[in-house]
């Protein structure tokens, strides 16, 4: 992995889970996240990801989740993760464009969507926007009376 270059995206330094059944996609995504300063745990299926999240959810900041996987699809994995932690931060990833299923999950609380193949900059921006919305939310909790800021990617 090449050293970090600031013009390619902001350092985000998060603990990230990557869940994707395609090994090359998992490897590239993990490398990109590492270049951004993230610590990565990657999984080839939803069952292993859910098992890991069940025991480590407090140390996981973000989950990058493939929508289309055999055995257990991204939607099912998201619902299982949300059962463990209703505040789970998920970015959906798909080779398909934003569709009704993805939009319904965004409406239900998924933090973002990135279309494959994505770049380091796209991934960095998605993570940075999540960080920004998290910081905005904590500031809102400290200042009652303000309207919540909507989050979108």
mmCIF file of C-alpha atoms in Angstrom:
data_model
loop_
_atom_site.group_PDB
_atom_site.id
_atom_site.type_symbol
_atom_site.label_atom_id
_atom_site.label_comp_id
_atom_site.label_asym_id
_atom_site.label_seq_id
_atom_site.Cartn_x
_atom_site.Cartn_y
_atom_site.Cartn_z
ATOM 1 C CA UNK A 1 0.000 0.000 0.000
ATOM 2 C CA UNK A 2 1.376 3.387 -1.003
ATOM 3 C CA UNK A 3 1.813 6.075 1.659
ATOM 4 C CA UNK A 4 -1.082 8.406 2.380
ATOM 5 C CA UNK A 5 -1.376 11.424 0.082
ATOM 6 C CA UNK A 6 -3.515 14.258 1.506
ATOM 7 C CA UNK A 7 -5.099 15.218 -1.823
ATOM 8 C CA UNK A 8 -6.607 11.739 -2.087
ATOM 9 C CA UNK A 9 -8.846 12.118 0.945
ATOM 10 C CA UNK A 10 -8.957 13.115 4.574
ATOM 11 C CA UNK A 11 -7.561 10.828 7.246
ATOM 12 C CA UNK A 12 -10.500 9.408 9.158
ATOM 13 C CA UNK A 13 -8.900 6.962 11.634
ATOM 14 C CA UNK A 14 -11.854 4.716 12.380
ATOM 15 C CA UNK A 15 -12.334 1.055 13.297
ATOM 16 C CA UNK A 16 -14.135 -0.307 10.250
ATOM 17 C CA UNK A 17 -15.711 -3.644 9.406
ATOM 18 C CA UNK A 18 -15.813 -4.567 5.718
ATOM 19 C CA UNK A 19 -18.350 -7.212 4.732
ATOM 20 C CA UNK A 20 -18.147 -8.386 1.100
ATOM 21 C CA UNK A 21 -18.250 -11.866 -0.410
ATOM 22 C CA UNK A 22 -15.788 -10.959 -3.187
ATOM 23 C CA UNK A 23 -12.193 -11.335 -1.976
ATOM 24 C CA UNK A 24 -10.656 -8.777 -4.398
ATOM 25 C CA UNK A 25 -13.217 -6.163 -3.362
ATOM 26 C CA UNK A 26 -12.590 -6.865 0.332
ATOM 27 C CA UNK A 27 -8.839 -6.609 -0.151
ATOM 28 C CA UNK A 28 -8.974 -3.342 -2.102
ATOM 29 C CA UNK A 29 -11.494 -1.791 0.283
ATOM 30 C CA UNK A 30 -9.373 -2.808 3.274
ATOM 31 C CA UNK A 31 -6.249 -1.317 1.665
ATOM 32 C CA UNK A 32 -8.033 1.939 0.868
ATOM 33 C CA UNK A 33 -9.328 2.191 4.416
ATOM 34 C CA UNK A 34 -5.856 1.463 5.801
ATOM 35 C CA UNK A 35 -4.459 4.292 3.669
ATOM 36 C CA UNK A 36 -7.011 6.561 5.342
ATOM 37 C CA UNK A 37 -5.743 5.565 8.768
ATOM 38 C CA UNK A 38 -8.482 3.065 9.589
ATOM 39 C CA UNK A 39 -8.125 -0.227 11.411
ATOM 40 C CA UNK A 40 -9.993 -2.852 9.393
ATOM 41 C CA UNK A 41 -11.631 -6.196 10.139
ATOM 42 C CA UNK A 42 -12.976 -7.848 6.989
ATOM 43 C CA UNK A 43 -15.474 -10.642 6.503
ATOM 44 C CA UNK A 44 -16.517 -12.727 3.509
ATOM 45 C CA UNK A 45 -20.048 -13.372 4.750
ATOM 46 C CA UNK A 46 -22.721 -11.886 6.930
ATOM 47 C CA UNK A 47 -22.749 -14.693 9.488
ATOM 48 C CA UNK A 48 -19.109 -14.161 10.477
ATOM 49 C CA UNK A 49 -19.596 -10.390 10.482
ATOM 50 C CA UNK A 50 -22.613 -10.613 12.802
ATOM 51 C CA UNK A 51 -20.766 -12.969 15.167
ATOM 52 C CA UNK A 52 -17.797 -10.578 15.335
ATOM 53 C CA UNK A 53 -20.040 -7.519 15.773
ATOM 54 C CA UNK A 54 -21.940 -9.212 18.593
ATOM 55 C CA UNK A 55 -18.772 -9.342 20.690
ATOM 56 C CA UNK A 56 -16.943 -6.255 19.390
ATOM 57 C CA UNK A 57 -19.705 -3.762 18.541
ATOM 58 C CA UNK A 58 -18.484 -1.163 21.041
ATOM 59 C CA UNK A 59 -15.151 -0.879 19.230
ATOM 60 C CA UNK A 60 -16.603 -0.765 15.678
ATOM 61 C CA UNK A 61 -17.165 2.757 14.339
ATOM 62 C CA UNK A 62 -18.401 1.965 10.833
ATOM 63 C CA UNK A 63 -19.483 -1.040 8.761
ATOM 64 C CA UNK A 64 -19.005 -1.004 4.964
ATOM 65 C CA UNK A 65 -21.569 -3.566 3.845
ATOM 66 C CA UNK A 66 -22.062 -5.181 0.438
ATOM 67 C CA UNK A 67 -25.725 -5.385 -0.541
ATOM 68 C CA UNK A 68 -25.614 -8.511 -2.714
ATOM 69 C CA UNK A 69 -24.094 -11.570 -1.047
ATOM 70 C CA UNK A 70 -24.991 -15.270 -1.044
ATOM 71 C CA UNK A 71 -26.547 -16.844 2.050
ATOM 72 C CA UNK A 72 -27.259 -13.576 3.862
ATOM 73 C CA UNK A 73 -27.732 -10.336 1.922
ATOM 74 C CA UNK A 74 -26.744 -6.860 3.088
ATOM 75 C CA UNK A 75 -30.283 -5.974 4.165
ATOM 76 C CA UNK A 76 -30.478 -9.002 6.482
ATOM 77 C CA UNK A 77 -27.009 -8.283 7.885
ATOM 78 C CA UNK A 78 -27.962 -4.649 8.539
ATOM 79 C CA UNK A 79 -31.081 -5.696 10.461
ATOM 80 C CA UNK A 80 -29.066 -8.182 12.529
ATOM 81 C CA UNK A 81 -26.410 -5.559 13.344
ATOM 82 C CA UNK A 82 -29.129 -3.092 14.294
ATOM 83 C CA UNK A 83 -30.595 -5.664 16.707
ATOM 84 C CA UNK A 84 -27.217 -5.713 18.468
ATOM 85 C CA UNK A 85 -26.729 -1.935 18.330
ATOM 86 C CA UNK A 86 -29.591 0.295 17.119
ATOM 87 C CA UNK A 87 -27.023 3.079 16.492
ATOM 88 C CA UNK A 88 -24.857 0.990 14.116
ATOM 89 C CA UNK A 89 -23.173 3.169 11.472
ATOM 90 C CA UNK A 90 -23.421 1.464 8.058
ATOM 91 C CA UNK A 91 -22.377 2.465 4.558
ATOM 92 C CA UNK A 92 -23.934 0.236 1.919
ATOM 93 C CA UNK A 93 -21.813 -0.669 -1.092
ATOM 94 C CA UNK A 94 -23.165 -2.095 -4.329
ATOM 95 C CA UNK A 95 -22.225 -2.509 -7.953
ATOM 96 C CA UNK A 96 -25.791 -1.534 -8.773
ATOM 97 C CA UNK A 97 -27.151 1.974 -8.613
ATOM 98 C CA UNK A 98 -29.285 3.245 -5.763
ATOM 99 C CA UNK A 99 -32.536 1.253 -5.912
ATOM 100 C CA UNK A 100 -35.685 0.895 -3.836
ATOM 101 C CA UNK A 101 -34.122 -1.522 -1.328
ATOM 102 C CA UNK A 102 -31.110 0.713 -0.743
ATOM 103 C CA UNK A 103 -33.314 3.796 -0.474
ATOM 104 C CA UNK A 104 -35.591 2.107 2.065
ATOM 105 C CA UNK A 105 -32.533 1.183 4.178
ATOM 106 C CA UNK A 106 -31.258 4.763 3.954
ATOM 107 C CA UNK A 107 -34.687 5.903 5.134
ATOM 108 C CA UNK A 108 -34.432 3.435 8.057
ATOM 109 C CA UNK A 109 -31.101 4.762 9.287
ATOM 110 C CA UNK A 110 -28.285 3.485 7.075
ATOM 111 C CA UNK A 111 -25.759 6.319 6.929
ATOM 112 C CA UNK A 112 -24.747 6.196 3.292
ATOM 113 C CA UNK A 113 -24.364 4.456 -0.032
ATOM 114 C CA UNK A 114 -21.346 4.134 -2.290
ATOM 115 C CA UNK A 115 -21.449 2.573 -5.727
ATOM 116 C CA UNK A 116 -18.763 0.092 -6.715
ATOM 117 C CA UNK A 117 -16.194 0.536 -7.965
ATOM 118 C CA UNK A 118 -15.401 3.442 -5.652
ATOM 119 C CA UNK A 119 -12.254 5.484 -5.234
ATOM 120 C CA UNK A 120 -10.228 6.376 -2.174
ATOM 121 C CA UNK A 121 -11.700 9.872 -2.324
ATOM 122 C CA UNK A 122 -15.299 8.563 -2.471
ATOM 123 C CA UNK A 123 -14.678 6.298 0.508
ATOM 124 C CA UNK A 124 -12.955 9.092 2.425
ATOM 125 C CA UNK A 125 -15.824 11.497 1.763
ATOM 126 C CA UNK A 126 -18.430 8.950 2.891
ATOM 127 C CA UNK A 127 -16.546 8.310 6.127
ATOM 128 C CA UNK A 128 -15.877 12.003 6.721
ATOM 129 C CA UNK A 129 -19.549 12.874 6.258
ATOM 130 C CA UNK A 130 -20.460 10.226 8.813
ATOM 131 C CA UNK A 131 -17.897 11.684 11.201
ATOM 132 C CA UNK A 132 -19.322 15.152 10.591
ATOM 133 C CA UNK A 133 -22.878 14.022 11.241
ATOM 134 C CA UNK A 134 -21.753 12.244 14.424
ATOM 135 C CA UNK A 135 -20.032 15.406 15.651
ATOM 136 C CA UNK A 136 -23.042 17.519 14.707
ATOM 137 C CA UNK A 137 -25.331 15.135 16.572
ATOM 138 C CA UNK A 138 -23.247 15.256 19.744
ATOM 139 C CA UNK A 139 -23.192 19.071 19.567
ATOM 140 C CA UNK A 140 -26.977 19.028 19.198
ATOM 141 C CA UNK A 141 -27.323 16.876 22.292
ATOM 142 C CA UNK A 142 -25.342 19.488 24.202
ATOM 143 C CA UNK A 143 -27.479 22.384 22.877
ATOM 144 C CA UNK A 144 -31.191 21.658 23.312
ATOM 145 C CA UNK A 145 -33.669 23.611 21.265
ATOM 146 C CA UNK A 146 -31.853 23.346 17.942
ATOM 147 C CA UNK A 147 -33.334 21.387 15.075
ATOM 148 C CA UNK A 148 -31.464 18.197 14.090
ATOM 149 C CA UNK A 149 -29.275 18.338 11.008
ATOM 150 C CA UNK A 150 -30.326 15.802 8.398
ATOM 151 C CA UNK A 151 -27.623 13.471 7.167
ATOM 152 C CA UNK A 152 -27.120 12.435 3.599
ATOM 153 C CA UNK A 153 -24.341 11.286 1.325
#
